[in-house]
GROMACS .gro file of C-alpha atoms in nm:
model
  216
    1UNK     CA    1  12.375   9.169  11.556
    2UNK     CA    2  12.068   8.912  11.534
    3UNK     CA    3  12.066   8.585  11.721
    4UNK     CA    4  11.920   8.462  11.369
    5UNK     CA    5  12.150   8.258  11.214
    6UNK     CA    6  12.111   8.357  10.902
    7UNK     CA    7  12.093   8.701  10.915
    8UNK     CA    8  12.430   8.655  11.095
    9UNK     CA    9  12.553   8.493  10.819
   10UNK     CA   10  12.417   8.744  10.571
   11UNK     CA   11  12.608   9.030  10.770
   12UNK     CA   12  12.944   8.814  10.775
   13UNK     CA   13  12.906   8.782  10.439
   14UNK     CA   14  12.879   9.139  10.365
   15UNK     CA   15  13.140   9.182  10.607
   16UNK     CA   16  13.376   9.021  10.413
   17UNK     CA   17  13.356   9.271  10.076
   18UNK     CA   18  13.065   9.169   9.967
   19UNK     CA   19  12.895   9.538   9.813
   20UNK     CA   20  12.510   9.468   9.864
   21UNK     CA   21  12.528   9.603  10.177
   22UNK     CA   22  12.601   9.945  10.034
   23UNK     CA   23  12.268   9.939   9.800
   24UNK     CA   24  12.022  10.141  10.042
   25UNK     CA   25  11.717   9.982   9.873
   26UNK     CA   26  11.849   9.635   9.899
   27UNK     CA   27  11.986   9.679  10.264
   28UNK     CA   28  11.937   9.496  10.556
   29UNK     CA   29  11.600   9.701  10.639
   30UNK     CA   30  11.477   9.553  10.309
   31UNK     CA   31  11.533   9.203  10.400
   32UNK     CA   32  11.348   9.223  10.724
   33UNK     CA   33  11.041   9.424  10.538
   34UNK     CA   34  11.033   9.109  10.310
   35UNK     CA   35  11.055   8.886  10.600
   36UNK     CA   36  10.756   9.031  10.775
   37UNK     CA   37  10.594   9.037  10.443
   38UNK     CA   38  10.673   8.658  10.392
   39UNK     CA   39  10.504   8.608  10.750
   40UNK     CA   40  10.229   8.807  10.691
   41UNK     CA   41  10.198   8.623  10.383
   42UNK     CA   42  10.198   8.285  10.500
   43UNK     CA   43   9.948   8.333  10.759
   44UNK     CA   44   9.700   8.525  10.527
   45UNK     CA   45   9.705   8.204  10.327
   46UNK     CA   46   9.637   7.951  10.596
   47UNK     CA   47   9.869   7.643  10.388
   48UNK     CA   48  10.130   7.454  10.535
   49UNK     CA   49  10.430   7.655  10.452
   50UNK     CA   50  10.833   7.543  10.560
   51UNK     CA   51  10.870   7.882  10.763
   52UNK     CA   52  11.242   7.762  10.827
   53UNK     CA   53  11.314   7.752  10.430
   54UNK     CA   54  11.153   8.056  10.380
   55UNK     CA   55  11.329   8.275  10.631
   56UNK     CA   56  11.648   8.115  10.479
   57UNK     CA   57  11.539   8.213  10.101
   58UNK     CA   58  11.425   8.605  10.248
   59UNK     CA   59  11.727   8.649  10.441
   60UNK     CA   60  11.976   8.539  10.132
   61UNK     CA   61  11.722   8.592   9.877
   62UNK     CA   62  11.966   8.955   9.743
   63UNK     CA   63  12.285   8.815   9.865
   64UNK     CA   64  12.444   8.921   9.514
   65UNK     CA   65  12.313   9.208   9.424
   66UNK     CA   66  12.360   9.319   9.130
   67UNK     CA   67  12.330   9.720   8.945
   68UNK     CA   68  11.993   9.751   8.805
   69UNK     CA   69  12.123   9.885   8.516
   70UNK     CA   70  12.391   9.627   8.514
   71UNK     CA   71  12.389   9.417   8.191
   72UNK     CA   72  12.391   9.038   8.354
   73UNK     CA   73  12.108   9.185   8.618
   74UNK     CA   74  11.886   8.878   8.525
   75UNK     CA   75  12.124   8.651   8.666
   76UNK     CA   76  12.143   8.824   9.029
   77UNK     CA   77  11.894   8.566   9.178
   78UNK     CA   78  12.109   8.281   9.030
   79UNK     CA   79  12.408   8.374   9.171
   80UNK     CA   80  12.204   8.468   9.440
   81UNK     CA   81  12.115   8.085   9.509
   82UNK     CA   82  12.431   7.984   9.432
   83UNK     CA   83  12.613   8.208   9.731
   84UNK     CA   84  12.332   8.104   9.953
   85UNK     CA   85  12.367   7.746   9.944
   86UNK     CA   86  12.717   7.714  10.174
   87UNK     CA   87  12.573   7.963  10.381
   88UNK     CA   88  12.285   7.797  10.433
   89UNK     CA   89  12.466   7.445  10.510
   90UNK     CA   90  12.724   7.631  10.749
   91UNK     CA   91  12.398   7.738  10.932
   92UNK     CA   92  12.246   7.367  10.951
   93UNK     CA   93  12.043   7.397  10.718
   94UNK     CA   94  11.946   7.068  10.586
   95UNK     CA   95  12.110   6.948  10.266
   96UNK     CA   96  11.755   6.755  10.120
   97UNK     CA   97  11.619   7.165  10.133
   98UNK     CA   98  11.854   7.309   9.927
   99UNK     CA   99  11.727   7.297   9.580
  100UNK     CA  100  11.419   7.437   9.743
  101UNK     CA  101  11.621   7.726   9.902
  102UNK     CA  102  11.817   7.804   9.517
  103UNK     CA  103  11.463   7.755   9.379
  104UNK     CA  104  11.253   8.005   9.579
  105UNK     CA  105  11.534   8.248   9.555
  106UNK     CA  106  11.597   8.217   9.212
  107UNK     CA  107  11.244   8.247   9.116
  108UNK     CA  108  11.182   8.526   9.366
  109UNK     CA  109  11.323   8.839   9.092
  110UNK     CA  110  11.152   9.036   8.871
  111UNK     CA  111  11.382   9.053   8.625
  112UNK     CA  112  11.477   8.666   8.599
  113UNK     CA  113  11.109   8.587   8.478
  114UNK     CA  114  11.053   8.253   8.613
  115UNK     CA  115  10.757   8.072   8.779
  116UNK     CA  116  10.757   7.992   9.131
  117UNK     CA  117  10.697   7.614   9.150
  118UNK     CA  118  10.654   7.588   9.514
  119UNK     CA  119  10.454   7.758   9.799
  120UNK     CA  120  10.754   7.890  10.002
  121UNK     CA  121  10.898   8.035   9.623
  122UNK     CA  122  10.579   8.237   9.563
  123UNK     CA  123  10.553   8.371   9.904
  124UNK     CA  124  10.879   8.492   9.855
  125UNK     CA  125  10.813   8.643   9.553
  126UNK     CA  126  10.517   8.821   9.626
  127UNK     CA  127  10.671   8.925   9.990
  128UNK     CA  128  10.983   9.096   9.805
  129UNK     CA  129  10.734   9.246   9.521
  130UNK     CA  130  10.557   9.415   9.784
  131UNK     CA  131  10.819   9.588   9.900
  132UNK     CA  132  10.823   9.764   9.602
  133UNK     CA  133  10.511   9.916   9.653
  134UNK     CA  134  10.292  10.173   9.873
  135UNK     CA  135  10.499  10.419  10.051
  136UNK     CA  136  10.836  10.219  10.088
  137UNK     CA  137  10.829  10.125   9.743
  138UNK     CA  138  10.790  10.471   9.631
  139UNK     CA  139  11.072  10.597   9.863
  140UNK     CA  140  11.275  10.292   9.728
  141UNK     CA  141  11.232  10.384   9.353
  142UNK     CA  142  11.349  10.740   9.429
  143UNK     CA  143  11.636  10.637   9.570
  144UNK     CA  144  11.733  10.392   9.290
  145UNK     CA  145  11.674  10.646   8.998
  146UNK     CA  146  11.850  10.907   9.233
  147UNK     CA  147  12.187  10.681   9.265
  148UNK     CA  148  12.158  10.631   8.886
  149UNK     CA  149  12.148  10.994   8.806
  150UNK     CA  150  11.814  10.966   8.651
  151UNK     CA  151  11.606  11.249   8.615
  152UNK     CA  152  11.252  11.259   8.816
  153UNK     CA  153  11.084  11.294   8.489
  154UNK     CA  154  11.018  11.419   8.122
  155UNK     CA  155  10.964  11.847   8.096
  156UNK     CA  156  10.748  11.737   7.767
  157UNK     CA  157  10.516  11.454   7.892
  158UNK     CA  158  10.568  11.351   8.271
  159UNK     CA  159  10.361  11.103   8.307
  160UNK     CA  160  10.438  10.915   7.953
  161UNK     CA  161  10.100  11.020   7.816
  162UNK     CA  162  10.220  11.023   7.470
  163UNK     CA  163  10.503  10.891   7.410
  164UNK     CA  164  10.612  10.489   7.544
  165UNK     CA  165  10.747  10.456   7.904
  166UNK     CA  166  11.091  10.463   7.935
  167UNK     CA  167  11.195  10.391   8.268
  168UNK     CA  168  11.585  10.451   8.193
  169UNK     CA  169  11.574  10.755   8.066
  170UNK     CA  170  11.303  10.887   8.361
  171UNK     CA  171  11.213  10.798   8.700
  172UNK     CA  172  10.809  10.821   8.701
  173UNK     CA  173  10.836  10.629   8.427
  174UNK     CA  174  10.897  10.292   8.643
  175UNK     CA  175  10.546  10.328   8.760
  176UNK     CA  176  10.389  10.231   8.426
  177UNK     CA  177  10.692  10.012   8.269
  178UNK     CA  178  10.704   9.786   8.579
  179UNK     CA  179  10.511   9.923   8.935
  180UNK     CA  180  10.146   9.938   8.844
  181UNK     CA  181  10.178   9.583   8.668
  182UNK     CA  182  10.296   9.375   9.010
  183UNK     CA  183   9.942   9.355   9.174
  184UNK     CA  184   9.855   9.128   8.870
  185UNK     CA  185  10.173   8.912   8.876
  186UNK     CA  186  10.083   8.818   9.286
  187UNK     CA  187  10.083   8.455   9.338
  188UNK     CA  188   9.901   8.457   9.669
  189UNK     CA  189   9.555   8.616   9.728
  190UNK     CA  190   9.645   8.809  10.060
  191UNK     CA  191   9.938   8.973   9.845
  192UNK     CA  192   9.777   9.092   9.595
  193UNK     CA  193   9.496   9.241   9.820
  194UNK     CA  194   9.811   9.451  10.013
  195UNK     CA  195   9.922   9.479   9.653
  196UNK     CA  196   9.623   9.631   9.531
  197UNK     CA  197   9.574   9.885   9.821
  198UNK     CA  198   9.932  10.000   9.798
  199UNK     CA  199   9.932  10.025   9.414
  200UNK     CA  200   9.632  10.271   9.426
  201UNK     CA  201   9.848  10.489   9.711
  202UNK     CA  202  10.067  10.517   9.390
  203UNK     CA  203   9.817  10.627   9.194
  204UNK     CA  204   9.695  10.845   9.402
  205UNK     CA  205  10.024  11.018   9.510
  206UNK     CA  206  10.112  11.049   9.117
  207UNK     CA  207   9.746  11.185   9.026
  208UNK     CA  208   9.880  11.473   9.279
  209UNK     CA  209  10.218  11.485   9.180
  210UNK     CA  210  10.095  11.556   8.867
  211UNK     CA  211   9.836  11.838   8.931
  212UNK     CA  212  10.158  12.008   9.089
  213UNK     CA  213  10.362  11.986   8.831
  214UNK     CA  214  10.059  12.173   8.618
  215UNK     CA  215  10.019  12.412   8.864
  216UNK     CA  216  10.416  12.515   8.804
   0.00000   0.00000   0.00000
């Protein structure tokens, strides 16, 4: 277990019947990534940045994690903050940085669609956004559409070349309906340079997935 108290927490928590522990894309390997990421971040950017509020926010920043075809997935990060916050406290974490800590991980999800107002909030959102990119991304998508007994793509038109993207009905669909647009949504310039170099991996891997597929 990690001398971090957080993490500690996090693992308690989970411990106790929590189920995001049993999400393989949102496990404990994830969290780290978007630690380092948040790190990386921070330093690329050369601000002052509360490195104590941020590891809080990336260590609880999926502590309710939710289905992502659930139909309340929008509120994860929410509830999210809300779980965090007596975690946080039983950790020391001072009480004045709390509604910083619900902020940055409420604001941190795609799918809740809110701004970042502070530094520490848009590291953390660009840190867990790059996660879903480059190689780990890709391996993370798979596993998601695997779990949800999606299939890996359309017989007809596999790379949604004439028809909308439909990313629950398909799994190579995600790349157009959500993947290839984070690079733009990056708050930070070092993210989105990572963000641009992984998103043209993508491209690059599909561009070949796809000239196999033809050659079948």
């Amino acid at each position: 277990m990690s001398d971090c108290p957080y993490e500690t927490a996090l693992l308690t928590h989970w411990a106790a019947g929590s189920d995001s522990a049993a999400d393989s894309a949102h496990d404990l390997a994830h969290i780290r990534r978007v630690w380092a990421n948040c790190q990386h971040i921070a330093k690329g950017e050369n601000a002052p940045v509360d490195l104590d509020l941020l590891h809080a926010a990336a260590i609880f920043h999926d502590l309710v994690n939710l289905a992502k075809d659930a139909p309340n997935r929008a509120q994860a990060s929410r509830l999210s903050a809300e779980a965090a916050a007596p975690l946080a406290r039983a950790c020391g974490f001072p009480e004045a940085k709390i509604p910083a800590l619900k902020h940055a991980i409420t604001a941190h999800s795609f799918s809740a669609n809110m701004s970042p107002k502070t530094l520490e909030a848009k590291i953390l959102q660009d840190a867990d956004r790059l996660d879903a990119l480059g190689a780990i991304g890709l391996a993370r998508m798979l596993m998601v559409s695997g779990a949800l007994a999606r299939p890996l793509y359309d017989p007809q038109d596999p790379m949604a070349e004439r028809r909308p993207p439909d990313d629950t009905a398909f799994a190579l669909d995600h790349f157009q309906s959500k993947l290839f647009t984070l690079a733009n949504t990056m708050q930070t310039a070092t993210a989105r340079q990572i963000a641009e170099e992984r998103t043209n991996y993508m491209r690059a891997y599909l561009a070949r997935l796809k000239g196999e597929i033809n050659e079948g």
